[in-house]
């Protein structure tokens, strides 16, 4: 599955600017983000904290509006496209509904969208719960799950309605290192099984290299694209790849790019 | 299970011991110092009085409990209803909320006689006073609970394209439940006080009337008996709310502790 930019891009960001109005003036967060994303591409964003990664994802999700510029998906406006089938979104915190069981949380999108008969929804939910390896915990409440399990649930509920676009904002950022690695490997497998385009924000460079087709390196204040690094490692990828020369070469390249601006910044 | 029971006993034991010691001490001091019963009756005497006057006392407490419960239900329902209206109309909230604050600032003791003039000597003024006493804390808490959803939960439901009604039934209602119960645990007691205060200002029946009459006759023993019984009744109401809370707040981490 060579998933780089195809002839007509799936998602286009066209000259996105974003500034927040603050009491003491304007805070410029994003400047001229222009980018095409191919269908089924896995695209990561890395950059220093506060460079506008979350804001960019929120603009794509329609939670913020750009000050200037366009988001187009399959040639349509963002809102038009999303009204047909919502995109998936995984936040840094799991943001599950504490009063619903794991099963109810995963089913909720289907209930809200009114997708199919009740038994069908149940079956779809069971399938994704299996996909994220949480079978057996369906009746637990989020308050009874570990951090990693909550984040798996959050991923499951975002996949249950088979979105064609999945946005993930530091989904593993709040997890400990072991759980984080484990989930990164899982995500690789899950992404192989689902056919969706992913925009992924992370502050872990190894994670970005392992998962992505391309990595977008962002500058800080205001956030603009410094460079887009293609990761031409073969797929399917796995954890054993972390030690290969090609992997480490990509890692070093990204590190150099990220910390290049540091000296005079 | 045995552990749970033992844990319960050992956690309640200190309170129990203290309570029993106070009673014993009280009884002892009254007897040794020969304090006359019209000043401070001994606990034994009060308990005896509760037995001898049982039918009158229990009947009157029951009347008050009925009024307090009705007022509690009325005040709570009105507050919850209004909180829902506020959710849908900021204009209504802006118009009505100042009135709610004004009602809150009026001393209950001052409106009780007024309500008696308007509503007569039956149960109606008691219900009204109890309802007013319950109203405000519930209104404030439920309004906040319906509004203050986690931002990320709101974002998530918005991405799914939820309608306002779906947001209400899947999230807001549950978010408000713990706050509703936190308010109710406080207001049941206020309802009981409200009903008793209403009885002070003229009523035919109720523990409040017993208290007023005992006061006129300087019958301290009867006063204490009435106080004991109304406290016991308030406690029973409180534990009823607590039991309902156990059922309603079924998910972990949902209790706002008292
Ligand atoms: N709603 C908002 N109002 C004002 N400032 C905001 C808002 N959201 C984000 N910001 C600011 O925009 C900048 C970028 O934020 P964010 O997109 O969260 O960065 P990142 O995710 O890359 O760490 C930060 O300086 C942040 O304080
Ligand atoms: Mg962020």
Coordinates of C-alpha atoms and ligand atoms in Angstrom, one line a residue:
Chain A
X1 CA 0.0 0.0 0.0
X2 CA 2.1 2.9 -1.2
X3 CA 0.2 5.7 0.5
X4 CA 1.9 8.9 -0.5
X5 CA 0.2 11.7 -2.3
X6 CA -2.1 10.5 -5.1
X7 CA -3.3 12.4 -8.1
X8 CA -6.2 14.0 -6.4
X9 CA -5.6 14.5 -2.8
X10 CA -8.0 13.3 -0.1
X11 CA -7.5 16.3 2.2
X12 CA -6.3 19.7 1.3
X13 CA -5.3 22.4 3.7
X14 CA -5.0 25.6 1.7
X15 CA -3.4 28.6 3.3
X16 CA -4.6 28.1 6.9
X17 CA -4.0 31.1 9.2
X18 CA -5.2 31.2 12.7
X19 CA -5.0 34.0 15.3
X20 CA -6.7 34.1 18.7
X21 CA -8.0 37.4 19.9
X22 CA -6.7 38.0 23.4
X23 CA -7.5 41.0 25.7
X24 CA -4.0 42.4 25.1
X25 CA -3.9 41.9 21.3
X26 CA -3.7 39.1 18.8
X27 CA -1.9 35.8 19.2
X28 CA -0.8 34.4 15.8
X29 CA -0.8 30.7 16.1
X30 CA -0.8 29.2 12.6
X31 CA 0.6 30.8 9.4
X32 CA 0.0 29.7 5.9
X33 CA -0.4 25.9 6.5
X34 CA -0.7 24.5 3.0
X35 CA -0.7 20.7 2.6
X36 CA -2.2 17.9 0.7
X37 CA -2.9 14.5 2.3
X38 CA -3.4 11.4 0.2
X39 CA -6.1 8.8 0.8
X40 CA -5.1 6.3 3.4
X41 CA -2.0 8.3 4.3
X42 CA -0.7 8.4 7.8
X43 CA 0.6 11.9 8.4
X44 CA 2.2 13.1 11.6
X45 CA 2.7 16.6 13.0
X46 CA 5.7 17.2 15.3
X47 CA 6.8 20.5 16.8
X48 CA 7.4 22.2 20.1
X49 CA 4.6 22.6 22.6
X50 CA 2.4 25.6 21.7
X51 CA 3.2 25.6 18.0
X52 CA -0.4 25.1 17.1
X53 CA -0.7 21.3 16.4
X54 CA -3.9 20.9 18.4
X55 CA -5.3 24.1 16.9
X56 CA -4.7 22.8 13.4
X57 CA -6.4 19.5 14.2
X58 CA -9.3 21.3 15.9
X59 CA -9.7 23.4 12.7
X60 CA -9.9 20.2 10.6
X61 CA -12.4 18.8 13.0
X62 CA -14.5 22.0 12.9
X63 CA -14.0 22.8 16.6
X64 CA -12.2 26.0 15.7
X65 CA -12.6 28.1 12.6
X66 CA -9.5 29.2 10.6
X67 CA -9.0 33.0 10.5
X68 CA -8.2 32.5 6.8
X69 CA -7.9 29.6 4.4
X70 CA -9.7 26.5 3.5
X71 CA -10.0 22.9 4.5
X72 CA -11.3 20.7 1.7
X73 CA -11.9 17.0 1.8
X74 CA -12.5 15.0 -1.3
X75 CA -13.2 18.3 -3.1
X76 CA -15.9 19.4 -0.7
X77 CA -15.9 21.8 2.2
X78 CA -15.1 20.4 5.6
X79 CA -18.6 20.9 7.0
X80 CA -20.3 19.4 4.0
X81 CA -18.0 16.3 4.0
X82 CA -18.4 15.8 7.8
X83 CA -22.2 16.0 7.7
X84 CA -22.1 12.8 5.6
X85 CA -20.0 10.8 8.0
X86 CA -18.2 12.3 11.0
X87 CA -14.4 12.0 11.3
X88 CA -12.9 10.2 14.2
X89 CA -11.1 12.1 16.9
X90 CA -8.9 10.8 19.7
X91 CA -7.9 13.4 22.3
X92 CA -4.9 13.2 24.7
X93 CA -7.3 12.5 27.6
X94 CA -9.7 9.7 26.8
X95 CA -12.8 11.9 27.3
X96 CA -15.0 8.9 27.8
X97 CA -18.5 9.4 29.4
X98 CA -17.9 8.2 33.0
X99 CA -21.6 7.1 33.4
X100 CA -21.5 4.7 30.4
X101 CA -19.9 1.3 30.4
X102 CA -17.1 0.6 27.9
X103 CA -19.6 -1.1 25.6
X104 CA -22.1 1.9 25.8
X105 CA -19.2 4.3 25.2
X106 CA -18.2 2.4 22.1
X107 CA -21.8 2.1 20.9
X108 CA -22.6 5.7 21.5
X109 CA -21.5 7.1 18.1
X110 CA -23.7 4.6 16.3
X111 CA -26.6 5.4 18.6
X112 CA -26.1 9.1 18.0
X113 CA -25.8 8.6 14.2
X114 CA -28.7 6.2 14.2
X115 CA -26.7 3.7 12.2
X116 CA -28.5 0.4 11.6
X117 CA -30.6 -1.8 13.9
X118 CA -29.7 -2.1 17.6
X119 CA -28.4 -5.7 17.2
X120 CA -26.2 -4.5 14.4
X121 CA -24.8 -1.7 16.4
X122 CA -24.0 -4.1 19.2
X123 CA -22.2 -6.4 16.8
X124 CA -20.1 -3.6 15.3
X125 CA -19.2 -2.4 18.8
X126 CA -18.2 -5.9 19.8
X127 CA -16.0 -6.1 16.7
X128 CA -14.0 -2.9 17.4
X129 CA -13.7 -3.8 21.0
X130 CA -12.1 -7.0 19.9
X131 CA -9.9 -5.1 17.5
X132 CA -8.4 -3.0 20.4
X133 CA -8.2 -6.2 22.5
X134 CA -10.7 -5.2 25.2
X135 CA -13.1 -8.1 25.0
X136 CA -14.2 -9.2 28.4
X137 CA -14.2 -5.6 29.8
X138 CA -17.4 -4.5 28.1
X139 CA -19.4 -3.9 31.3
X140 CA -16.7 -2.0 33.1
X141 CA -17.1 1.8 33.6
X142 CA -14.2 4.1 32.6
X143 CA -13.5 4.7 36.3
X144 CA -12.6 1.0 36.6
X145 CA -10.2 0.9 33.7
X146 CA -6.4 1.7 33.5
X147 CA -5.2 4.7 31.5
X148 CA -4.1 2.5 28.6
X149 CA -7.5 0.7 28.5
X150 CA -9.3 4.0 28.5
X151 CA -7.3 5.2 25.6
X152 CA -8.0 1.9 23.7
X153 CA -11.7 2.5 24.4
X154 CA -11.3 6.0 23.0
X155 CA -9.7 4.6 19.9
X156 CA -12.4 1.9 19.6
X157 CA -15.3 4.4 19.8
X158 CA -13.6 6.5 17.1
X159 CA -13.3 3.6 14.7
X160 CA -16.7 2.0 15.3
X161 CA -18.4 4.1 12.6
X162 CA -15.6 3.5 10.2
X163 CA -14.5 7.1 9.6
X164 CA -12.5 7.8 6.6
X165 CA -10.5 10.4 8.4
X166 CA -9.1 9.9 11.9
X167 CA -7.6 12.8 13.9
X168 CA -5.4 11.9 16.9
X169 CA -4.0 14.6 19.2
X170 CA -1.2 13.1 21.2
X171 CA -3.3 10.1 22.0
X172 CA -0.6 8.4 24.0
X173 CA 0.8 11.5 25.5
X174 CA -0.6 10.9 29.0
X175 CA 0.5 7.2 29.2
X176 CA 3.5 5.7 30.7
X177 CA 6.3 4.7 28.4
X178 CA 5.6 0.9 28.3
X179 CA 1.9 1.4 27.7
X180 CA 2.7 4.0 25.1
X181 CA 5.0 1.7 23.1
X182 CA 2.5 -1.1 23.3
X183 CA -0.3 1.1 22.0
X184 CA 1.9 2.5 19.2
X185 CA 2.5 -1.1 18.0
X186 CA -1.2 -1.8 18.3
X187 CA -2.1 1.3 16.3
X188 CA 0.1 0.2 13.5
X189 CA -1.8 -3.1 13.4
X190 CA -5.2 -1.4 13.7
X191 CA -4.4 1.1 11.0
X192 CA -3.4 -1.8 8.7
X193 CA -6.8 -3.3 9.3
X194 CA -8.9 -0.2 8.9
X195 CA -8.8 1.9 5.7
X196 CA -8.5 5.4 6.9
X197 CA -6.4 8.5 6.6
X198 CA -4.8 9.6 9.8
X199 CA -3.6 13.0 11.0
X200 CA -1.5 12.3 14.1
X201 CA 0.0 14.7 16.5
X202 CA 2.8 13.5 18.7
X203 CA 5.8 14.7 20.6
X204 CA 7.6 11.4 20.3
X205 CA 9.8 11.3 17.3
X206 CA 10.3 7.4 17.3
X207 CA 6.5 7.1 17.3
X208 CA 6.2 9.5 14.4
X209 CA 8.8 7.6 12.4
X210 CA 7.3 4.2 13.1
X211 CA 3.8 5.1 12.2
X212 CA 3.9 7.7 9.5
X213 CA 4.2 8.0 5.7
X214 CA 5.2 11.6 6.1
X215 CA 6.1 13.7 9.1
X216 CA 5.3 17.5 9.1
X217 CA 7.8 19.4 11.2
X218 CA 6.3 22.7 12.4
X219 CA 8.0 25.9 13.5
X220 CA 7.0 27.8 16.6
X221 CA 5.5 31.2 17.0
X222 CA 3.8 31.4 14.6
X223 CA 3.4 27.8 13.6
X224 CA 4.3 27.2 10.0
X225 CA 5.6 24.2 8.1
X226 CA 9.4 23.9 8.3
X227 CA 9.7 20.7 6.4
X228 CA 7.8 17.6 5.4
X229 CA 9.8 14.5 5.8
X230 CA 8.8 11.4 3.9
X231 CA 9.4 8.1 5.8
X232 CA 10.1 5.5 3.2
X233 CA 10.3 2.5 5.4
X234 CA 8.6 -0.6 4.0
X235 CA 5.2 -1.7 5.4
X236 CA 4.0 -3.6 7.2
X237 CA 6.1 -2.2 10.0
X238 CA 6.6 -3.5 13.5
X239 CA 8.5 -2.9 16.7
X240 CA 11.5 -4.8 15.5
X241 CA 12.1 -2.0 13.0
X242 CA 13.0 0.5 15.8
X243 CA 16.6 -0.7 15.8
X244 CA 17.2 -0.7 12.0
X245 CA 19.7 1.8 10.4
X246 CA 17.0 3.2 8.2
X247 CA 14.7 3.9 11.1
X248 CA 17.5 5.5 13.1
X249 CA 18.6 7.6 10.1
X250 CA 15.0 9.0 9.9
X251 CA 15.0 9.7 13.6
X252 CA 18.2 11.6 13.4
X253 CA 17.0 13.7 10.5
X254 CA 13.9 14.7 12.4
X255 CA 15.8 15.4 15.6
X256 CA 18.2 17.7 13.6
X257 CA 15.2 19.5 12.1
X258 CA 13.4 20.0 15.4
X259 CA 16.3 21.2 17.3
X260 CA 17.9 23.2 14.4
X261 CA 16.0 26.4 15.3
X262 CA 16.9 26.0 18.9
X263 CA 20.3 27.7 19.0
X264 CA 19.2 31.1 17.8
X265 CA 15.7 30.7 19.2
Chain B
X1 CA -18.5 -9.1 53.3
X2 CA -17.7 -9.8 57.0
X3 CA -14.9 -7.3 56.5
X4 CA -17.2 -4.7 55.1
X5 CA -19.6 -5.1 58.1
X6 CA -16.7 -5.0 60.5
X7 CA -15.4 -1.9 58.8
X8 CA -18.8 -0.2 59.1
X9 CA -19.0 -1.0 62.8
X10 CA -15.5 0.1 63.6
X11 CA -16.0 3.4 61.6
X12 CA -19.3 4.2 63.4
X13 CA -18.1 3.0 66.8
X14 CA -16.5 6.2 68.0
X15 CA -19.6 8.2 67.2
X16 CA -21.7 5.7 69.0
X17 CA -19.5 5.6 72.1
X18 CA -19.4 9.4 72.3
X19 CA -23.2 9.6 71.9
X20 CA -23.8 7.0 74.6
X21 CA -21.3 8.7 76.9
X22 CA -22.9 12.1 76.5
X23 CA -26.3 10.6 77.5
X24 CA -24.9 8.8 80.5
X25 CA -23.0 11.9 81.6
X26 CA -26.1 14.1 81.1
X27 CA -28.2 11.6 83.2
X28 CA -25.6 11.5 85.9
X29 CA -25.1 15.3 86.2
X30 CA -28.9 16.0 86.3
X31 CA -29.3 13.4 89.1
X32 CA -26.3 14.4 91.2
X33 CA -26.8 18.1 90.9
X34 CA -30.5 17.6 91.3
X35 CA -31.3 19.9 88.4
X36 CA -35.1 20.4 88.2
X37 CA -36.8 18.9 85.2
X38 CA -38.3 22.2 84.1
X39 CA -34.8 23.4 83.4
X40 CA -33.0 20.4 82.1
X41 CA -34.7 17.0 82.1
X42 CA -32.6 13.9 82.2
X43 CA -32.5 11.7 79.1
X44 CA -34.4 8.9 80.9
X45 CA -37.2 11.2 81.7
X46 CA -37.4 12.4 78.0
X47 CA -37.5 8.9 76.7
X48 CA -40.3 8.1 79.2
X49 CA -42.2 11.1 78.0
X50 CA -41.8 10.0 74.4
X51 CA -43.4 6.7 75.4
X52 CA -46.3 8.2 77.4
X53 CA -47.1 10.9 74.8
X54 CA -46.3 8.6 71.9
X55 CA -49.6 8.8 70.0
X56 CA -49.7 12.6 70.1
X57 CA -46.0 13.1 69.4
X58 CA -45.7 10.5 66.6
X59 CA -49.0 11.7 65.0
X60 CA -47.8 15.3 64.9
X61 CA -44.3 14.4 63.7
X62 CA -45.9 12.5 60.9
X63 CA -48.0 15.5 59.9
X64 CA -44.8 17.6 59.7
X65 CA -42.9 14.9 57.8
X66 CA -45.6 14.8 55.2
X67 CA -45.6 18.5 54.8
X68 CA -41.8 18.6 54.6
X69 CA -41.7 15.8 52.1
X70 CA -44.3 17.4 49.9
X71 CA -42.5 20.7 50.1
X72 CA -39.2 19.1 49.4
X73 CA -40.5 17.3 46.3
X74 CA -42.3 20.5 45.1
X75 CA -39.3 22.8 45.6
X76 CA -36.9 20.3 44.1
X77 CA -39.0 19.6 41.0
X78 CA -39.6 23.3 40.4
X79 CA -35.8 24.0 40.7
X80 CA -35.0 21.1 38.4
X81 CA -37.6 22.2 35.9
X82 CA -36.3 25.7 35.9
X83 CA -32.7 24.6 35.5
X84 CA -33.8 22.8 32.3
X85 CA -35.6 25.9 31.1
X86 CA -32.4 28.0 31.8
X87 CA -30.4 25.5 29.7
X88 CA -32.6 26.3 26.7
X89 CA -33.1 30.0 27.3
X90 CA -30.5 32.4 28.6
X91 CA -33.1 35.1 28.4
X92 CA -35.4 33.3 30.8
X93 CA -32.4 32.7 33.1
X94 CA -31.4 36.4 33.0
X95 CA -35.0 37.4 33.8
X96 CA -35.7 34.8 36.5
X97 CA -32.4 34.3 38.3
X98 CA -32.5 37.6 40.1
X99 CA -35.9 36.7 41.5
X100 CA -34.5 33.4 42.7
X101 CA -31.8 35.3 44.6
X102 CA -34.3 37.7 46.1
X103 CA -36.4 34.8 47.3
X104 CA -33.3 33.2 48.8
X105 CA -32.5 36.4 50.8
X106 CA -36.0 36.6 52.4
X107 CA -35.8 35.1 55.9
X108 CA -38.0 32.0 56.0
X109 CA -39.3 33.1 59.4
X110 CA -40.6 36.3 57.9
X111 CA -42.6 34.8 55.0
X112 CA -44.0 31.9 57.1
X113 CA -46.7 34.1 58.8
X114 CA -47.5 35.7 55.5
X115 CA -48.0 32.4 53.8
X116 CA -50.2 31.3 56.7
X117 CA -52.4 34.4 56.1
X118 CA -52.7 33.5 52.5
X119 CA -53.0 29.8 52.6
X120 CA -54.7 29.1 55.9
X121 CA -53.8 26.9 58.9
X122 CA -53.6 23.6 57.0
X123 CA -50.8 21.8 55.3
X124 CA -50.5 24.3 52.3
X125 CA -48.4 27.0 54.0
X126 CA -46.0 24.4 55.4
X127 CA -45.5 22.9 52.0
X128 CA -44.9 26.3 50.5
X129 CA -42.3 27.3 53.1
X130 CA -40.6 23.9 52.9
X131 CA -40.5 24.3 49.1
X132 CA -39.0 27.7 49.2
X133 CA -36.4 26.5 51.7
X134 CA -35.4 23.7 49.2
X135 CA -35.5 25.7 46.0
X136 CA -32.4 27.8 45.7
X137 CA -29.5 25.3 46.4
X138 CA -31.0 22.8 44.0
X139 CA -31.6 25.4 41.3
X140 CA -28.0 26.6 41.5
X141 CA -26.5 23.1 41.5
X142 CA -28.6 21.6 38.8
X143 CA -28.1 24.6 36.5
X144 CA -24.4 24.2 36.9
X145 CA -24.5 20.4 36.4
X146 CA -26.4 20.7 33.2
X147 CA -24.1 23.4 31.8
X148 CA -20.6 22.5 33.0
X149 CA -19.8 19.4 30.9
X150 CA -16.2 18.6 30.3
X151 CA -15.0 20.6 27.3
X152 CA -13.6 17.4 25.7
X153 CA -16.9 15.6 26.1
X154 CA -18.7 18.5 24.4
X155 CA -16.1 18.6 21.6
X156 CA -16.4 14.8 21.1
X157 CA -20.2 14.9 21.0
X158 CA -20.1 17.9 18.7
X159 CA -17.8 16.1 16.2
X160 CA -20.3 13.3 16.1
X161 CA -22.9 15.9 15.2
X162 CA -25.1 15.3 18.3
X163 CA -28.3 17.3 18.5
X164 CA -28.8 19.3 21.7
X165 CA -31.3 16.7 22.8
X166 CA -28.8 13.9 22.4
X167 CA -26.2 15.9 24.4
X168 CA -28.8 16.3 27.1
X169 CA -29.9 12.6 27.4
X170 CA -26.4 11.1 27.0
X171 CA -24.4 13.6 29.0
X172 CA -25.9 16.6 30.6
X173 CA -28.4 14.8 32.7
X174 CA -25.8 12.5 34.2
X175 CA -23.5 15.3 34.7
X176 CA -26.1 17.1 36.8
X177 CA -27.2 14.1 38.9
X178 CA -24.3 14.2 41.4
X179 CA -24.9 17.9 42.0
X180 CA -28.6 17.3 42.3
X181 CA -28.0 14.8 45.1
X182 CA -25.4 17.0 46.8
X183 CA -28.1 19.7 47.0
X184 CA -30.8 17.4 48.1
X185 CA -28.7 16.0 51.0
X186 CA -28.6 19.6 52.3
X187 CA -32.2 20.6 51.5
X188 CA -34.1 17.7 53.1
X189 CA -33.1 19.1 56.4
X190 CA -34.0 22.6 55.3
X191 CA -37.4 21.4 54.2
X192 CA -38.1 19.9 57.7
X193 CA -37.0 23.2 59.4
X194 CA -39.2 25.1 56.9
X195 CA -42.2 23.0 57.8
X196 CA -41.7 23.4 61.5
X197 CA -41.2 27.2 61.2
X198 CA -44.5 27.4 59.3
X199 CA -46.2 25.5 62.1
X200 CA -44.9 28.1 64.6
X201 CA -46.9 30.8 63.0
X202 CA -50.2 29.1 63.3
X203 CA -51.2 25.6 62.5
X204 CA -53.5 23.0 63.9
X205 CA -51.2 20.1 63.8
X206 CA -47.6 19.2 63.5
X207 CA -44.5 18.9 65.8
X208 CA -44.0 22.7 65.4
X209 CA -47.3 23.3 67.2
X210 CA -46.3 20.9 70.0
X211 CA -43.0 22.8 70.4
X212 CA -44.8 26.2 70.6
X213 CA -47.3 25.0 73.2
X214 CA -44.6 23.3 75.2
X215 CA -42.7 26.5 75.1
X216 CA -45.7 28.5 76.5
X217 CA -46.1 25.9 79.3
X218 CA -42.4 25.8 79.9
X219 CA -42.5 22.1 79.6
X220 CA -38.8 21.4 78.9
X221 CA -39.3 17.6 78.9
X222 CA -41.9 17.8 76.2
X223 CA -39.7 20.3 74.2
X224 CA -36.8 17.8 74.3
X225 CA -39.1 15.0 73.3
X226 CA -40.3 17.0 70.3
X227 CA -36.7 17.9 69.4
X228 CA -35.6 14.3 69.6
X229 CA -38.4 13.1 67.4
X230 CA -38.0 15.8 64.8
X231 CA -34.3 15.1 64.6
X232 CA -35.0 11.5 64.2
X233 CA -37.5 12.2 61.4
X234 CA -35.0 14.5 59.6
X235 CA -32.3 11.8 59.9
X236 CA -34.7 9.3 58.4
X237 CA -35.5 11.7 55.5
X238 CA -31.7 12.3 55.0
X239 CA -31.0 8.6 54.8
X240 CA -33.8 8.1 52.3
X241 CA -32.1 10.6 50.0
X242 CA -28.8 8.8 50.6
X243 CA -30.4 5.5 49.7
X244 CA -31.8 7.0 46.5
X245 CA -28.4 8.4 45.7
X246 CA -26.8 5.0 46.0
X247 CA -29.2 3.8 43.3
X248 CA -29.1 6.9 41.0
X249 CA -25.3 7.4 41.0
X250 CA -24.4 4.0 39.7
X251 CA -21.0 4.8 38.1
X252 CA -17.7 5.0 40.0
X253 CA -16.4 8.4 41.0
X254 CA -19.9 10.0 40.8
X255 CA -20.5 10.9 44.4
X256 CA -19.9 14.4 45.5
X257 CA -19.2 13.6 49.1
X258 CA -21.1 15.1 52.0
Ligands
LIG1 N1 -9.0 29.0 22.5 C1 -7.8 29.6 22.6 N2 -7.8 30.9 23.0 C2 -6.6 31.5 23.0 N3 -5.4 31.0 22.8 C3 -5.4 29.7 22.5 C4 -6.6 28.9 22.3 N4 -6.2 27.6 22.0 C5 -4.9 27.6 21.9 N5 -4.4 28.8 22.2 C6 -3.0 29.2 22.1 O1 -2.5 28.8 20.8 C7 -1.2 28.3 20.9 C8 -1.1 26.9 20.3 O2 -1.8 26.0 21.0 P1 -2.0 24.5 20.7 O3 -2.6 24.4 19.3 O4 -2.7 23.8 21.8 O5 -0.5 24.0 20.6 P2 0.2 22.6 20.6 O6 -1.0 21.6 20.5 O7 1.1 22.5 19.5 O8 0.9 22.4 21.9 C9 -0.8 28.3 22.4 O9 0.0 29.4 22.6 C10 -2.1 28.4 23.1 O10 -2.0 29.1 24.3
LIG2 MG1 -1.6 20.1 21.9

